[in-house]
Short mmCIF file of C-alpha atoms and ligand atoms in Angstrom, two decimals:
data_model
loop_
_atom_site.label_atom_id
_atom_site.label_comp_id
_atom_site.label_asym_id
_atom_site.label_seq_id
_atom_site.Cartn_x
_atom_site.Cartn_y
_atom_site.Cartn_z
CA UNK A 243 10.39 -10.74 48.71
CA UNK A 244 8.82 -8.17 46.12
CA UNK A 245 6.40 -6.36 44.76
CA UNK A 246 4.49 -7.50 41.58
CA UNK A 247 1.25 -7.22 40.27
CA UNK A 248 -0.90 -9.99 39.26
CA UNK A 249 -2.80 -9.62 35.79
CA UNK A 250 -6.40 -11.65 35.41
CA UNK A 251 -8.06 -11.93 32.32
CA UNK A 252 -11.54 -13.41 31.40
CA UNK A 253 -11.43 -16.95 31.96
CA UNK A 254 -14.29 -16.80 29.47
CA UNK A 255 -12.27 -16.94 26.48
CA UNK A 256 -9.72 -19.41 27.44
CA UNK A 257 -11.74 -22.58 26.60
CA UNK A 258 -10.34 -24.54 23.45
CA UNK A 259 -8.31 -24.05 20.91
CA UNK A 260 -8.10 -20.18 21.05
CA UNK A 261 -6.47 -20.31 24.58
CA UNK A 262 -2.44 -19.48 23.28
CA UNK A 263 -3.69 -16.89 20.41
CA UNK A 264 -5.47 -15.49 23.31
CA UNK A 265 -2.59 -15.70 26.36
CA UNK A 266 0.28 -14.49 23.54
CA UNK A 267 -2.38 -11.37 22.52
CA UNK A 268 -2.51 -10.00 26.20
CA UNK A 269 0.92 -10.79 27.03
CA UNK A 270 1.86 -8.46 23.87
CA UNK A 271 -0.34 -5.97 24.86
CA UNK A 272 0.55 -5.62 28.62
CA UNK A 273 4.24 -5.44 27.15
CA UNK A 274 3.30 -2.51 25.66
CA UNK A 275 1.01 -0.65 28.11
CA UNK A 276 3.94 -0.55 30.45
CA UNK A 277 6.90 -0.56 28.15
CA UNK A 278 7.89 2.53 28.98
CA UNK A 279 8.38 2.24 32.97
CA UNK A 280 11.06 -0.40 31.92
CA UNK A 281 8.80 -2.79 33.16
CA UNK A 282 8.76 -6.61 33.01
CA UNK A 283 6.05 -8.64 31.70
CA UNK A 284 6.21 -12.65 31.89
CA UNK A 285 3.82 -15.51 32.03
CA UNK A 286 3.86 -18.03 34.73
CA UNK A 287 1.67 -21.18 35.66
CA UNK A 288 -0.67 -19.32 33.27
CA UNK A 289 -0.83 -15.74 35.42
CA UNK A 290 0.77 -12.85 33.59
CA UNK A 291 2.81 -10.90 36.08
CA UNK A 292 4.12 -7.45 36.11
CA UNK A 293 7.06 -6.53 37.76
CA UNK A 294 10.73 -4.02 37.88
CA UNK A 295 8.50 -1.46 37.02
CA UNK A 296 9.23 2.12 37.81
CA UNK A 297 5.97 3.15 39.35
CA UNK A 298 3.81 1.24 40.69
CA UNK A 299 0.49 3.41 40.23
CA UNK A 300 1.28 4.34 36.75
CA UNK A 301 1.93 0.84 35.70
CA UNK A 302 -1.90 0.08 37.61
CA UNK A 303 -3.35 2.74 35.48
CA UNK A 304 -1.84 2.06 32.65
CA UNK A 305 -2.66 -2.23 32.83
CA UNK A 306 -6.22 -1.81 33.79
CA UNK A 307 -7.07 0.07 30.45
CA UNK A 308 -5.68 -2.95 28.35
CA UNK A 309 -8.64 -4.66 26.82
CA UNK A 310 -8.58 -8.49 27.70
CA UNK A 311 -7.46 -7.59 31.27
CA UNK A 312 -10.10 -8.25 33.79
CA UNK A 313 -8.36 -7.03 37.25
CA UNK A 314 -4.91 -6.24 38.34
CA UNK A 315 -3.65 -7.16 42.04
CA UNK A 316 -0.77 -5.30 43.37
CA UNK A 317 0.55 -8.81 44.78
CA UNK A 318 3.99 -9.66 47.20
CA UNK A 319 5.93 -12.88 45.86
CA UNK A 320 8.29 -14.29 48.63
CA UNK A 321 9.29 -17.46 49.32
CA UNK A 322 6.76 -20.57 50.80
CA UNK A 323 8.63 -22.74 52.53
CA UNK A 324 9.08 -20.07 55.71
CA UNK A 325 5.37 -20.41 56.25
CA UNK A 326 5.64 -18.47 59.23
CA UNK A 327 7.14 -15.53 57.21
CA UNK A 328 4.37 -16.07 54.24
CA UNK A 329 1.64 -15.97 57.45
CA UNK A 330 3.02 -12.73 59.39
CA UNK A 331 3.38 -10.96 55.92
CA UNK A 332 -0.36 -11.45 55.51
CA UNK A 333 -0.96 -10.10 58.57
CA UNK A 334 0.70 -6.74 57.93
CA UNK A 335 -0.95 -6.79 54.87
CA UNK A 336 -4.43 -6.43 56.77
CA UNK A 337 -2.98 -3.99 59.62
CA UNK A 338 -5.16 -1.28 57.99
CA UNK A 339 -8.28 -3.15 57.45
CA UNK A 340 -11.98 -3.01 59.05
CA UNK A 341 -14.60 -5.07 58.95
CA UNK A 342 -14.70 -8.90 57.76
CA UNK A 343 -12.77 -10.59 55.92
CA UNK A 344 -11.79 -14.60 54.95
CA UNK A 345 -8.14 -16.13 53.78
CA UNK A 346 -8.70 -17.92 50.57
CA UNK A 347 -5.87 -19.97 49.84
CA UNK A 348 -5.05 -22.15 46.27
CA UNK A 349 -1.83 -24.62 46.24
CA UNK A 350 -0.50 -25.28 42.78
CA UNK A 351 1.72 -27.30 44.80
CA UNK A 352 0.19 -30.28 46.15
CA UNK A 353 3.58 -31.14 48.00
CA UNK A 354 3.45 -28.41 50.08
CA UNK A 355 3.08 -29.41 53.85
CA UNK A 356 0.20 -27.76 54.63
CA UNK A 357 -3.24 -27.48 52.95
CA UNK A 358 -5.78 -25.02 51.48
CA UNK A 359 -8.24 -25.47 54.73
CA UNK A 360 -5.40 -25.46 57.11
CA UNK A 361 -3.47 -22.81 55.44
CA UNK A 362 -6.72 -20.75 55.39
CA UNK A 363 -7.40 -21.65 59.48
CA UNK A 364 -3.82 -20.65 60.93
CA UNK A 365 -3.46 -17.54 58.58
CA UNK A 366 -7.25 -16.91 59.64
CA UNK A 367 -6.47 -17.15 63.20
CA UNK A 368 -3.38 -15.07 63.14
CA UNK A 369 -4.89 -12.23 61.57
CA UNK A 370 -7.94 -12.41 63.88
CA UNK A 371 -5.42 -12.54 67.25
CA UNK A 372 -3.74 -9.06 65.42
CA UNK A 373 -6.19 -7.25 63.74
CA UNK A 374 -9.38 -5.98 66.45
CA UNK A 375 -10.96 -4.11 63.87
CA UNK A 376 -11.55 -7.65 61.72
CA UNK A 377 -13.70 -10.25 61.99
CA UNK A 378 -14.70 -13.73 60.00
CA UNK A 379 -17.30 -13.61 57.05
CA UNK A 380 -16.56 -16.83 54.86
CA UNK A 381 -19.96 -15.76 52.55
CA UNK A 382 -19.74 -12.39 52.10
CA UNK A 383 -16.37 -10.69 53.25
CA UNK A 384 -15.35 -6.97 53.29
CA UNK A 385 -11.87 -8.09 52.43
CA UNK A 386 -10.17 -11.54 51.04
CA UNK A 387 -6.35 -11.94 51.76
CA UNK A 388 -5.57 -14.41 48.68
CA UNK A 389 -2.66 -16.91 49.65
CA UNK A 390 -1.64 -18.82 45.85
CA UNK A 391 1.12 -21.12 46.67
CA UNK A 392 2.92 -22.24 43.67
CA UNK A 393 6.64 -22.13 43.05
CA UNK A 394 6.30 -18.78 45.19
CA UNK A 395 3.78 -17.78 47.37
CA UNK A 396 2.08 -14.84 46.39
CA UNK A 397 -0.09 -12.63 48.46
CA UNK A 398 -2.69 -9.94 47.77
CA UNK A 399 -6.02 -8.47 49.45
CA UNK A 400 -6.65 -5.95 46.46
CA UNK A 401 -8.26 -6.29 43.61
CA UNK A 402 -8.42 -3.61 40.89
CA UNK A 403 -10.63 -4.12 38.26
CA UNK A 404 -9.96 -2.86 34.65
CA UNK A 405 -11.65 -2.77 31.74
CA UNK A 406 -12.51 -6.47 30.34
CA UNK A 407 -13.46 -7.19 26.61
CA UNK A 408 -10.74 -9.10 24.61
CA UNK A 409 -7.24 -8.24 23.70
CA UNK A 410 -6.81 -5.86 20.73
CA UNK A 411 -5.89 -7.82 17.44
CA UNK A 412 -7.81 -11.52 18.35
CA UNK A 413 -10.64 -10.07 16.63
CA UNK A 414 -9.76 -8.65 13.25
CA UNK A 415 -9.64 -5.34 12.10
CA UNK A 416 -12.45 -1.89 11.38
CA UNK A 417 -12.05 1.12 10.35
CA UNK A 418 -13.61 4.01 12.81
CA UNK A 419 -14.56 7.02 11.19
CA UNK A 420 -13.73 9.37 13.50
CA UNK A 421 -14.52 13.10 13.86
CA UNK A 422 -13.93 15.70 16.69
CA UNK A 423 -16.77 14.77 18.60
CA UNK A 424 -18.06 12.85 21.85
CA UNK A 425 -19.80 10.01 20.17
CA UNK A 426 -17.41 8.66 17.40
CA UNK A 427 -14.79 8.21 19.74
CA UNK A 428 -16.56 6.12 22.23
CA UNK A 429 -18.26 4.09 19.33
CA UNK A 430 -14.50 2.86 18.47
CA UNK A 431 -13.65 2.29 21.83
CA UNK A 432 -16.58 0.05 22.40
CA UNK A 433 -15.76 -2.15 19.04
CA UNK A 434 -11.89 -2.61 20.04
CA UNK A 435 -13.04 -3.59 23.56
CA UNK A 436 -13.96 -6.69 21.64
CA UNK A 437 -10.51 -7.25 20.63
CA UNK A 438 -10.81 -5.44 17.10
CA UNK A 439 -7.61 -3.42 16.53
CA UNK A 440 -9.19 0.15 14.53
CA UNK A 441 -7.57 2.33 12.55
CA UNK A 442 -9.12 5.61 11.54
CA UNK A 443 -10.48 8.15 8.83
CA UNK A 444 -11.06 11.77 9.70
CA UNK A 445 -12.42 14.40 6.93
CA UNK A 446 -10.64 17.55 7.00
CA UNK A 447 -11.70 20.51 5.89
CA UNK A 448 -9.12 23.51 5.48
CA UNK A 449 -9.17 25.92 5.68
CA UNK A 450 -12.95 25.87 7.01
CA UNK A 451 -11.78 23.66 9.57
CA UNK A 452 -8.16 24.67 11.18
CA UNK A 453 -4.88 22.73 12.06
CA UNK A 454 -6.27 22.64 15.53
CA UNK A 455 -9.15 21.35 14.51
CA UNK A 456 -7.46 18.17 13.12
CA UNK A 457 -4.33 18.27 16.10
CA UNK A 458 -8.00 17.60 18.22
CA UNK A 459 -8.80 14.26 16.31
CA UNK A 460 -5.04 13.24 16.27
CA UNK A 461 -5.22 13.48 20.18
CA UNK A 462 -8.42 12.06 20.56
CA UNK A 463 -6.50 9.19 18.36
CA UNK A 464 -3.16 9.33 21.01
CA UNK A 465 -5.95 8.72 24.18
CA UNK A 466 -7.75 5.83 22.38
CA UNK A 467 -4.19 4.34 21.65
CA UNK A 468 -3.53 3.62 25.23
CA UNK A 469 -6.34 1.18 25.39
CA UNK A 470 -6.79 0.26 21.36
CA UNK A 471 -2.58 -0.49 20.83
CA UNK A 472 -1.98 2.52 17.79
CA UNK A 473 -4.31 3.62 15.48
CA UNK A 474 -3.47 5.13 12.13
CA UNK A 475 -5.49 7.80 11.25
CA UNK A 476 -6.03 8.51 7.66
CA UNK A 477 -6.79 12.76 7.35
CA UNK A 478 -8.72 13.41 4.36
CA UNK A 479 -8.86 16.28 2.59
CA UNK A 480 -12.42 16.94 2.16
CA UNK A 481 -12.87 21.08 0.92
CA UNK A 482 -13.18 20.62 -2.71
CA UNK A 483 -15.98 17.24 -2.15
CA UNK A 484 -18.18 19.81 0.18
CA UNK A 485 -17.61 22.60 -1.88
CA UNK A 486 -18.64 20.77 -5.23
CA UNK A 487 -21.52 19.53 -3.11
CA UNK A 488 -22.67 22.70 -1.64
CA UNK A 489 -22.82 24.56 -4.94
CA UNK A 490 -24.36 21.48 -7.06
CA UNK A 491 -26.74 19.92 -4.89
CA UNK A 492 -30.14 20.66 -3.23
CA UNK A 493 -29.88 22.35 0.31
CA UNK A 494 -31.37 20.19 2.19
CA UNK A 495 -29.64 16.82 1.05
CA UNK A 496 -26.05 18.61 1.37
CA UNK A 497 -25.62 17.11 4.93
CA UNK A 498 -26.35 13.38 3.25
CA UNK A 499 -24.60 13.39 0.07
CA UNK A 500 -21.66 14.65 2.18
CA UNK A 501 -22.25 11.39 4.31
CA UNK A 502 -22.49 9.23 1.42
CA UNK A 503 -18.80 10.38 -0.01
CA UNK A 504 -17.61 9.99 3.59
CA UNK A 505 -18.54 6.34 3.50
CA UNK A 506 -17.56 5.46 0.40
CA UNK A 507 -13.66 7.03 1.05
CA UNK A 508 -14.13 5.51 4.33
CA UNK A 509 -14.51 1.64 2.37
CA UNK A 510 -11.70 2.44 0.43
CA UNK A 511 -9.53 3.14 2.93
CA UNK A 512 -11.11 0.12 5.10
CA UNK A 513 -9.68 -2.11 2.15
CA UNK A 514 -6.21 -0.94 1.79
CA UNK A 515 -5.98 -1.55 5.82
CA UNK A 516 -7.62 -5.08 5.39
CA UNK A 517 -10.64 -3.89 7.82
CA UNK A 518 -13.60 -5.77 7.75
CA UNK A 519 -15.90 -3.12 8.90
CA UNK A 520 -16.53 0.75 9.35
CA UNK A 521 -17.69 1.83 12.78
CA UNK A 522 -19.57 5.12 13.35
CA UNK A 523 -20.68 7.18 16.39
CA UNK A 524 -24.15 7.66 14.85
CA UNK A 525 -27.40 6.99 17.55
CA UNK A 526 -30.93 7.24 16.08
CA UNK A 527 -32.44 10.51 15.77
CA UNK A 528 -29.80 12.55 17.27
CA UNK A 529 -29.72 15.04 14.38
CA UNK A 530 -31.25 15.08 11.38
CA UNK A 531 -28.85 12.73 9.18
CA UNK A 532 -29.55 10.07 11.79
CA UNK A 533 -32.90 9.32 11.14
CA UNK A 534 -33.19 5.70 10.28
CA UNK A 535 -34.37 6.88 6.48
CA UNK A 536 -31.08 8.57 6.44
CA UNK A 537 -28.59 6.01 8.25
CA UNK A 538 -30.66 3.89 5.49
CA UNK A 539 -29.34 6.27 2.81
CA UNK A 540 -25.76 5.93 3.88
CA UNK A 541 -25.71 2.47 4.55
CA UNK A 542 -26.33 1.65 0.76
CA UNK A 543 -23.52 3.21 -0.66
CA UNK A 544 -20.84 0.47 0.99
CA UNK A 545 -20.66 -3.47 0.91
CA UNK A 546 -18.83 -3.80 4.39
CA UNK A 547 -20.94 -4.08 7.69
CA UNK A 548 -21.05 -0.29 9.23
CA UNK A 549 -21.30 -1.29 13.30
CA UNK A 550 -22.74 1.82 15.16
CA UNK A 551 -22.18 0.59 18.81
CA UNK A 552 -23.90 4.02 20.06
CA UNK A 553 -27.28 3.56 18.26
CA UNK A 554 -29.60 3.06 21.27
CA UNK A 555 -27.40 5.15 23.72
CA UNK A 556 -28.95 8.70 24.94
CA UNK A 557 -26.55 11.39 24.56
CA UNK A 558 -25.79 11.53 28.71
CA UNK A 559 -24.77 7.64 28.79
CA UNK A 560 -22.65 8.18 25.71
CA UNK A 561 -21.02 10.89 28.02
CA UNK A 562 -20.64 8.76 30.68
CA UNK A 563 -18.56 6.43 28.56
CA UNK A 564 -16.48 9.44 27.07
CA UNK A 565 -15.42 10.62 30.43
CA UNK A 566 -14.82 7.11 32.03
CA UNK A 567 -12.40 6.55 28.78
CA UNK A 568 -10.85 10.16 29.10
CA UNK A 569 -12.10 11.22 25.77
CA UNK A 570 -14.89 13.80 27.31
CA UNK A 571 -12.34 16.73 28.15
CA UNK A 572 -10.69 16.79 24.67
CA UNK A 573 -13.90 15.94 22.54
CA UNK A 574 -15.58 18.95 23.82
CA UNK A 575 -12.92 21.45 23.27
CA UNK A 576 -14.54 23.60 20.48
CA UNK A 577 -12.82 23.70 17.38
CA UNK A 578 -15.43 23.12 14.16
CA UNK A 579 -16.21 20.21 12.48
CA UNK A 580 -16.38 19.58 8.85
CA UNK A 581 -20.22 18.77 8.96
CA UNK A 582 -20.75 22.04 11.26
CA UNK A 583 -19.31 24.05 8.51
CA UNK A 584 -21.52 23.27 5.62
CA UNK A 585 -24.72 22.77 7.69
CA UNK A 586 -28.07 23.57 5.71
CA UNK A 587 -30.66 24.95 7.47
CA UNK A 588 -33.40 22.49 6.87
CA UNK A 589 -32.04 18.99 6.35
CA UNK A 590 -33.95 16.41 4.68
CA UNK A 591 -35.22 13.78 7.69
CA UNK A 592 -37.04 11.79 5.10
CA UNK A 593 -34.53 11.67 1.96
CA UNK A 594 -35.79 10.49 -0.91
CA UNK A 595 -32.97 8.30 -2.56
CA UNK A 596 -33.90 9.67 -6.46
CA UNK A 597 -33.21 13.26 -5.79
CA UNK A 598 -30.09 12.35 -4.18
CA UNK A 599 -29.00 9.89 -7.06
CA UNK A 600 -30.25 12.92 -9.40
CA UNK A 601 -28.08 15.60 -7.32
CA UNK A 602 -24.81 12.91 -7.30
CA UNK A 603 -25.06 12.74 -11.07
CA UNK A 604 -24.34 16.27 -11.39
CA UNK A 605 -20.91 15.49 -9.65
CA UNK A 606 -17.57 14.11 -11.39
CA UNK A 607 -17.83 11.22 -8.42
CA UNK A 608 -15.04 8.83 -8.76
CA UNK A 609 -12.51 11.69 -9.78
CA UNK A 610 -13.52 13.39 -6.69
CA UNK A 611 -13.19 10.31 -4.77
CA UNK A 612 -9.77 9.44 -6.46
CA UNK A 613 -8.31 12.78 -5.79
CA UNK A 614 -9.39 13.04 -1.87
CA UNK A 615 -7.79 9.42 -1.80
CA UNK A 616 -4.91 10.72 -3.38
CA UNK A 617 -4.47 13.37 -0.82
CA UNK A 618 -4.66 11.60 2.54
CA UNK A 619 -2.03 11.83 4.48
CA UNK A 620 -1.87 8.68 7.36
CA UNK A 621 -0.61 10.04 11.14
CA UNK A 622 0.14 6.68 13.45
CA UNK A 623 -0.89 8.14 16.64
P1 ATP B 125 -19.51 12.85 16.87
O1 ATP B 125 -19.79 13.30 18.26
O2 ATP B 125 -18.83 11.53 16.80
O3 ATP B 125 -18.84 13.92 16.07
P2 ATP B 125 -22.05 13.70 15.92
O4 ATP B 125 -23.16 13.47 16.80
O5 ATP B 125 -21.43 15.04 15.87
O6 ATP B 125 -20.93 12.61 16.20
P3 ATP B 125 -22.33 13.76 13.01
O7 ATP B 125 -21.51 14.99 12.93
O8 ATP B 125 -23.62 13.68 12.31
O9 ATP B 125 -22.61 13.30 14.50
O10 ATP B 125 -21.47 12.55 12.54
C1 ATP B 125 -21.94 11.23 12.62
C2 ATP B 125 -20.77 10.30 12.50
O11 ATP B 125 -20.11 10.52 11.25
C3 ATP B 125 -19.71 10.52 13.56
O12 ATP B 125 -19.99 9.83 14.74
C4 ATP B 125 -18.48 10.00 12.87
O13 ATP B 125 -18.43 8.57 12.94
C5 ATP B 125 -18.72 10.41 11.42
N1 ATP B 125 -18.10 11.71 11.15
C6 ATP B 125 -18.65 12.95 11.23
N2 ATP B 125 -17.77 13.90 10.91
C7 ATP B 125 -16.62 13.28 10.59
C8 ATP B 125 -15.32 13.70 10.17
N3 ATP B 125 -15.03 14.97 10.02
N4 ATP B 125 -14.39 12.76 9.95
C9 ATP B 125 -14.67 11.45 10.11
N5 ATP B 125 -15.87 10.99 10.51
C10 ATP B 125 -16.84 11.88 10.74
MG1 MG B 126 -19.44 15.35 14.71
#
């Protein structure tokens, strides 16, 4: 007898052809989630199980945040043909439990001597005769002790769930790009939870914006990696582009412009990492620069699709997200941000493209381009 868990994924996605691209995906993944608690990670009968692992509740935690995984059951495998054994186990399994409950048993083994209704009735019955506190609800029970028989029997009453979407990498690749803030970090989470593996682009500042500032977006980075499977962040250096643009260009269209170069360095580096999209944290009218004129604006300057998962999202459901994916705590420590910095007072809400191709003229564009490009160093976080 031992301790495994049982790993369920979206049944959803396993129709056709996709089905093995799909199964091979997760197993990878969930190799890698728990990789370091020496754990083993097989596929059997089409279940992936967990199992040798060092700790149980770390390797829980750690399963239930890889995308494609729809619920993890801390599960006891021992053999079936003692079916008295398999039947007293379940009992102890539901010592602790109150309320109602029903046994709902699957046989992968149609040889096996007893069936799913009478497997169901004498585990039922024993469990009833032990457990005072219990009673039967077949429609809807408190509690359902699962009984798979298959070249084990397996066992388990709990079901954790974790957080669905499709396994990183069956989906293609995007490039986030991703500041110190709340929202761009839950925007990429949201597009890899549809089994997009991201990498990243962050525009650095120095020394307007410190080391810290940038060890903030690499860690942000490190907490996304636990779901999204390692992300390589591409730092720009950004000074002399914000500096060129603050002295040549109109106040109030600073902010913009400054969005415009982001995008375009963002689609460059999007090729070289074969992504087929950029993903921002942008939602409508949040500050000025997010008007729909201005999203317009930005938009215009890059071929790829730019996905914006957050558009519609108020600022307190974003947060939600952010805290349920652990980004919250680091994303509002308060080291400054390259837009903060160079903030005009009165940005344009309603930018009219022909100043703003009138102030880029003024500006040596590709050469500034070419020598931020030239300067990024990549962290793989
Ligand atoms: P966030 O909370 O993600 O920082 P925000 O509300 O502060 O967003 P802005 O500062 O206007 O909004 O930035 C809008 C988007 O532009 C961000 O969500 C992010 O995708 C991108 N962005 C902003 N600053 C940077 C940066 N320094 N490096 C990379 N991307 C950035
Ligand atoms: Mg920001």
């Amino acid at each position: 007898m031992r301790e495994l868990l049982l790993v369920r994924y979206g049944e959803i996605f396993l129709k056709g052809q996709n089905r093995p691209v799909f199964m091979r995906a997760l197993v990878k993944r969930v190799k890698r989630a728990v990789q370091d608690l020496g754990a083993t990670v097989y596929l059997n009968d089409s279940r992936i199980f967990v199992t040798d692992y060092s700790d149980q509740d770390e390797a829980i935690r750690k399963v239930t945040k890889v995308f494609g995984v729809h619920s993890v059951c801390p599960a006891i495998e021992m053999p079936k043909e003692d079916f008295d054994a398999v039947a007293a186990q379940a009992v102890a399994m539901m010592a602790d439990l109150k309320g109602t409950f029903k046994v709902s048993a699957r046989r992968s083994d149609k040889r096996y001597p007893l069936d799913s209704p009478a497997i169901n009735g004498q585990i039922g019955h024993r469990v009833l005769v032990a457990n005072k506190n219990l009673s039967v609800d077949v429609k809807n029970p408190d509690h359902v002790m699962n009984v798979e028989i298959r070249d084990h029997a397996y066992l388990y009453v709990k079901v954790i769930p974790a957080v669905g979407g499709m396994p990183v990498g069956t989906n293609g690749r995007a490039t986030l790009l991703l500041s110190g803030g709340i929202d761009s970090p839950v925007a990429g989470w949201m597009i890899a939870k549809r089994g997009v593996h991201i990498n990243a682009v962050h525009f650095h500042s120095y020394p307007y914006t410190s080391d810290r500032a940038k060890e903030k977006v690499l860690d942000l980075a490190r907490i996304l990696s636990e779901s999204c499977c390692g992300i390589r962040v591409h730092v720009v250096p950004f000074t002399k582009i914000q500096m060129e643009i603050h002295e040549k260009c109109p106040d109030e269209y600073t902010t913009l412009i400054m969005r415009r170069f982001m995008m375009r360095i963002a689609e460059r580096v999007a090729i070289t990492e074969k992504s087929e999209a950029l993903i921002t944290g942008e939602s409508i009218g949040q500050v000025a620069s997010q008007t729909m004129t201005a999203l317009g604006t930005t938009d215009m300057v890059v071929n790829m699709p730019v996905f914006r998962p957050v558009i519609g999202f108020d600022k307190t459901e974003i947060i939600a997200i952010a805290e349920k994916i652990g980004t919250m705590e680091t994303s509002s420590l308060p080291y400054e941000d390259c837009c903060t910095v160079f903030t005009p007072r009165h940005p344009a809400t309603h930018p009219h493209l022909d100043i703003i191709e009138a102030a880029e003229a003024k500006l040596d564009m590709e050469a500034l381009i070419q020598e931020a490009m030239d300067g990024i160093e990549i962290v793989t976080c």
